[in-house]
C-alpha cells in the first residue's frame, strides 16, 4: 500500500476519532484489506468491510458500536446505486458528518436536475 492511501486512511480515522464524522467509507483493493484493518484497529476504531466488486472491498470506519447497525441499514437502502431522493442524500450526509446547511446547499444544486426528490419515499 502506498503512502497516499495510508495517509487517506489516517485522515478518515482522525475525522471519525475526533467526532467530525460518525463514519467514513472508502473502496480498497482486496490485497490491502488486512493492512487497512490493522491501521484502523491501531486507532481504537471499529472497521467493517464488505464486498464491493471482484477484487474490491468497501471499508467503513466508525467509533461508536451502534453505527454498525446504521451502516448495514445504509447498505440495504443504497446497494451500490447512487442516492436519488432528499431522504437518501440527507441520511448519507448525516452519516458522513455533514451539517444540515451543507446538505441543503448540496440538494439545492439538484433542484433543476432530474432527481425525483421524495418519489416513493
PDB file of C-alpha atoms in Angstrom:
ATOM      1  CA  UNK A   1       0.000   0.000   0.000  1.00  0.00           C
ATOM      2  CA  UNK A   2       1.424   3.384  -0.902  1.00  0.00           C
ATOM      3  CA  UNK A   3       1.838   6.437   1.340  1.00  0.00           C
ATOM      4  CA  UNK A   4      -1.065   8.287  -0.288  1.00  0.00           C
ATOM      5  CA  UNK A   5      -3.570   5.545   0.545  1.00  0.00           C
ATOM      6  CA  UNK A   6      -2.193   5.206   4.071  1.00  0.00           C
ATOM      7  CA  UNK A   7      -2.447   8.979   4.550  1.00  0.00           C
ATOM      8  CA  UNK A   8      -6.036   8.948   3.327  1.00  0.00           C
ATOM      9  CA  UNK A   9      -6.919   6.183   5.789  1.00  0.00           C
ATOM     10  CA  UNK A  10      -5.249   8.106   8.616  1.00  0.00           C
ATOM     11  CA  UNK A  11      -7.253  11.224   7.697  1.00  0.00           C
ATOM     12  CA  UNK A  12     -10.520   9.266   7.769  1.00  0.00           C
ATOM     13  CA  UNK A  13      -9.553   7.741  11.121  1.00  0.00           C
ATOM     14  CA  UNK A  14      -8.741  11.157  12.559  1.00  0.00           C
ATOM     15  CA  UNK A  15     -12.079  12.633  11.412  1.00  0.00           C
ATOM     16  CA  UNK A  16     -14.020   9.721  12.912  1.00  0.00           C
ATOM     17  CA  UNK A  17     -11.948   9.651  16.102  1.00  0.00           C
ATOM     18  CA  UNK A  18     -12.423  13.393  16.685  1.00  0.00           C
ATOM     19  CA  UNK A  19     -16.178  13.121  16.127  1.00  0.00           C
ATOM     20  CA  UNK A  20     -16.208  15.140  12.900  1.00  0.00           C
ATOM     21  CA  UNK A  21     -17.857  12.205  11.142  1.00  0.00           C
ATOM     22  CA  UNK A  22     -19.887   9.339  12.612  1.00  0.00           C
ATOM     23  CA  UNK A  23     -18.346   7.098   9.953  1.00  0.00           C
ATOM     24  CA  UNK A  24     -16.149   7.115   6.886  1.00  0.00           C
ATOM     25  CA  UNK A  25     -16.159   4.810   3.899  1.00  0.00           C
ATOM     26  CA  UNK A  26     -13.801   4.109   1.026  1.00  0.00           C
ATOM     27  CA  UNK A  27     -13.145   1.416  -1.584  1.00  0.00           C
ATOM     28  CA  UNK A  28      -9.884  -0.500  -1.421  1.00  0.00           C
ATOM     29  CA  UNK A  29      -8.365  -3.347  -3.380  1.00  0.00           C
ATOM     30  CA  UNK A  30      -8.750  -6.684  -1.625  1.00  0.00           C
ATOM     31  CA  UNK A  31      -4.993  -7.128  -1.322  1.00  0.00           C
ATOM     32  CA  UNK A  32      -4.834  -4.178   1.121  1.00  0.00           C
ATOM     33  CA  UNK A  33      -7.791  -5.030   3.365  1.00  0.00           C
ATOM     34  CA  UNK A  34      -5.858  -6.763   6.164  1.00  0.00           C
ATOM     35  CA  UNK A  35      -3.280  -3.982   6.272  1.00  0.00           C
ATOM     36  CA  UNK A  36      -6.052  -1.367   6.398  1.00  0.00           C
ATOM     37  CA  UNK A  37      -7.795  -3.232   9.228  1.00  0.00           C
ATOM     38  CA  UNK A  38      -4.562  -3.207  11.257  1.00  0.00           C
ATOM     39  CA  UNK A  39      -4.214   0.560  10.808  1.00  0.00           C
ATOM     40  CA  UNK A  40      -7.815   1.174  11.878  1.00  0.00           C
ATOM     41  CA  UNK A  41      -7.603  -1.258  14.813  1.00  0.00           C
ATOM     42  CA  UNK A  42      -4.467   0.580  15.937  1.00  0.00           C
ATOM     43  CA  UNK A  43      -6.507   3.775  16.215  1.00  0.00           C
ATOM     44  CA  UNK A  44      -9.026   2.128  18.597  1.00  0.00           C
ATOM     45  CA  UNK A  45     -11.776   2.408  15.982  1.00  0.00           C
ATOM     46  CA  UNK A  46     -14.102  -0.188  14.509  1.00  0.00           C
ATOM     47  CA  UNK A  47     -13.898  -1.434  10.950  1.00  0.00           C
ATOM     48  CA  UNK A  48     -16.490  -3.122   8.778  1.00  0.00           C
ATOM     49  CA  UNK A  49     -15.556  -4.499   5.366  1.00  0.00           C
ATOM     50  CA  UNK A  50     -17.934  -5.666   2.669  1.00  0.00           C
ATOM     51  CA  UNK A  51     -17.558  -6.974  -0.883  1.00  0.00           C
ATOM     52  CA  UNK A  52     -17.904  -4.211  -3.476  1.00  0.00           C
ATOM     53  CA  UNK A  53     -16.837  -5.703  -6.813  1.00  0.00           C
ATOM     54  CA  UNK A  54     -14.462  -8.501  -7.762  1.00  0.00           C
ATOM     55  CA  UNK A  55     -11.089  -7.658  -6.195  1.00  0.00           C
ATOM     56  CA  UNK A  56     -12.543  -4.623  -4.363  1.00  0.00           C
ATOM     57  CA  UNK A  57     -13.870  -4.148  -0.836  1.00  0.00           C
ATOM     58  CA  UNK A  58     -15.710  -1.260   0.789  1.00  0.00           C
ATOM     59  CA  UNK A  59     -14.199  -0.408   4.166  1.00  0.00           C
ATOM     60  CA  UNK A  60     -16.195   1.505   6.779  1.00  0.00           C
ATOM     61  CA  UNK A  61     -14.593   3.168   9.805  1.00  0.00           C
ATOM     62  CA  UNK A  62     -16.672   4.054  12.855  1.00  0.00           C
ATOM     63  CA  UNK A  63     -16.168   4.910  16.519  1.00  0.00           C
ATOM     64  CA  UNK A  64     -19.451   4.058  18.211  1.00  0.00           C
ATOM     65  CA  UNK A  65     -20.693   0.467  18.132  1.00  0.00           C
ATOM     66  CA  UNK A  66     -24.288   1.394  17.209  1.00  0.00           C
ATOM     67  CA  UNK A  67     -23.037   2.819  13.897  1.00  0.00           C
ATOM     68  CA  UNK A  68     -22.611  -0.718  12.561  1.00  0.00           C
ATOM     69  CA  UNK A  69     -26.402  -1.087  12.530  1.00  0.00           C
ATOM     70  CA  UNK A  70     -26.688   2.285  10.761  1.00  0.00           C
ATOM     71  CA  UNK A  71     -24.064   1.261   8.199  1.00  0.00           C
ATOM     72  CA  UNK A  72     -25.801  -2.047   7.483  1.00  0.00           C
ATOM     73  CA  UNK A  73     -29.127  -0.236   7.038  1.00  0.00           C
ATOM     74  CA  UNK A  74     -27.485   2.259   4.682  1.00  0.00           C
ATOM     75  CA  UNK A  75     -26.150  -0.654   2.646  1.00  0.00           C
ATOM     76  CA  UNK A  76     -29.658  -2.092   2.283  1.00  0.00           C
ATOM     77  CA  UNK A  77     -31.012   1.293   1.180  1.00  0.00           C
ATOM     78  CA  UNK A  78     -28.289   2.130  -1.315  1.00  0.00           C
ATOM     79  CA  UNK A  79     -26.664  -1.012  -2.717  1.00  0.00           C
ATOM     80  CA  UNK A  80     -24.298   0.447  -4.594  1.00  0.00           C
ATOM     81  CA  UNK A  81     -26.524   2.685  -6.726  1.00  0.00           C
ATOM     82  CA  UNK A  82     -26.300   6.377  -6.074  1.00  0.00           C
ATOM     83  CA  UNK A  83     -28.880   8.051  -3.834  1.00  0.00           C
ATOM     84  CA  UNK A  84     -31.690   9.839  -5.632  1.00  0.00           C
ATOM     85  CA  UNK A  85     -34.104  11.330  -3.098  1.00  0.00           C
ATOM     86  CA  UNK A  86     -33.809  14.051  -0.479  1.00  0.00           C
ATOM     87  CA  UNK A  87     -34.001  11.388   2.232  1.00  0.00           C
ATOM     88  CA  UNK A  88     -31.222   9.365   0.594  1.00  0.00           C
ATOM     89  CA  UNK A  89     -28.904  12.366   0.445  1.00  0.00           C
ATOM     90  CA  UNK A  90     -29.788  13.565   3.938  1.00  0.00           C
ATOM     91  CA  UNK A  91     -29.166  10.219   5.650  1.00  0.00           C
ATOM     92  CA  UNK A  92     -25.841   9.760   3.852  1.00  0.00           C
ATOM     93  CA  UNK A  93     -24.853  13.357   4.561  1.00  0.00           C
ATOM     94  CA  UNK A  94     -25.509  12.851   8.269  1.00  0.00           C
ATOM     95  CA  UNK A  95     -23.627   9.547   8.347  1.00  0.00           C
ATOM     96  CA  UNK A  96     -20.596  11.239   6.798  1.00  0.00           C
ATOM     97  CA  UNK A  97     -20.729  14.228   9.164  1.00  0.00           C
ATOM     98  CA  UNK A  98     -22.239  17.000   7.042  1.00  0.00           C
ATOM     99  CA  UNK A  99     -24.350  19.750   8.597  1.00  0.00           C
ATOM    100  CA  UNK A 100     -27.975  20.322   7.607  1.00  0.00           C
ATOM    101  CA  UNK A 101     -26.849  23.550   5.932  1.00  0.00           C
ATOM    102  CA  UNK A 102     -24.241  21.749   3.837  1.00  0.00           C
ATOM    103  CA  UNK A 103     -26.744  19.058   2.856  1.00  0.00           C
ATOM    104  CA  UNK A 104     -29.331  21.698   1.927  1.00  0.00           C
ATOM    105  CA  UNK A 105     -26.769  23.532  -0.207  1.00  0.00           C
ATOM    106  CA  UNK A 106     -25.857  20.280  -1.942  1.00  0.00           C
ATOM    107  CA  UNK A 107     -29.516  19.446  -2.571  1.00  0.00           C
ATOM    108  CA  UNK A 108     -30.290  22.895  -3.943  1.00  0.00           C
ATOM    109  CA  UNK A 109     -27.821  22.242  -6.756  1.00  0.00           C
ATOM    110  CA  UNK A 110     -30.105  19.404  -7.906  1.00  0.00           C
ATOM    111  CA  UNK A 111     -33.411  21.268  -7.920  1.00  0.00           C
ATOM    112  CA  UNK A 112     -33.206  21.714 -11.685  1.00  0.00           C
ATOM    113  CA  UNK A 113     -31.884  18.227 -12.325  1.00  0.00           C
ATOM    114  CA  UNK A 114     -33.728  15.002 -12.987  1.00  0.00           C
ATOM    115  CA  UNK A 115     -33.561  13.752  -9.397  1.00  0.00           C
ATOM    116  CA  UNK A 116     -37.052  12.776  -8.280  1.00  0.00           C
ATOM    117  CA  UNK A 117     -36.970  14.183  -4.767  1.00  0.00           C
ATOM    118  CA  UNK A 118     -39.219  12.308  -2.418  1.00  0.00           C
ATOM    119  CA  UNK A 119     -40.564   9.984  -5.093  1.00  0.00           C
ATOM    120  CA  UNK A 120     -41.834   6.824  -3.499  1.00  0.00           C
ATOM    121  CA  UNK A 121     -40.471   7.589  -0.044  1.00  0.00           C
TER     122      UNK A 121
END
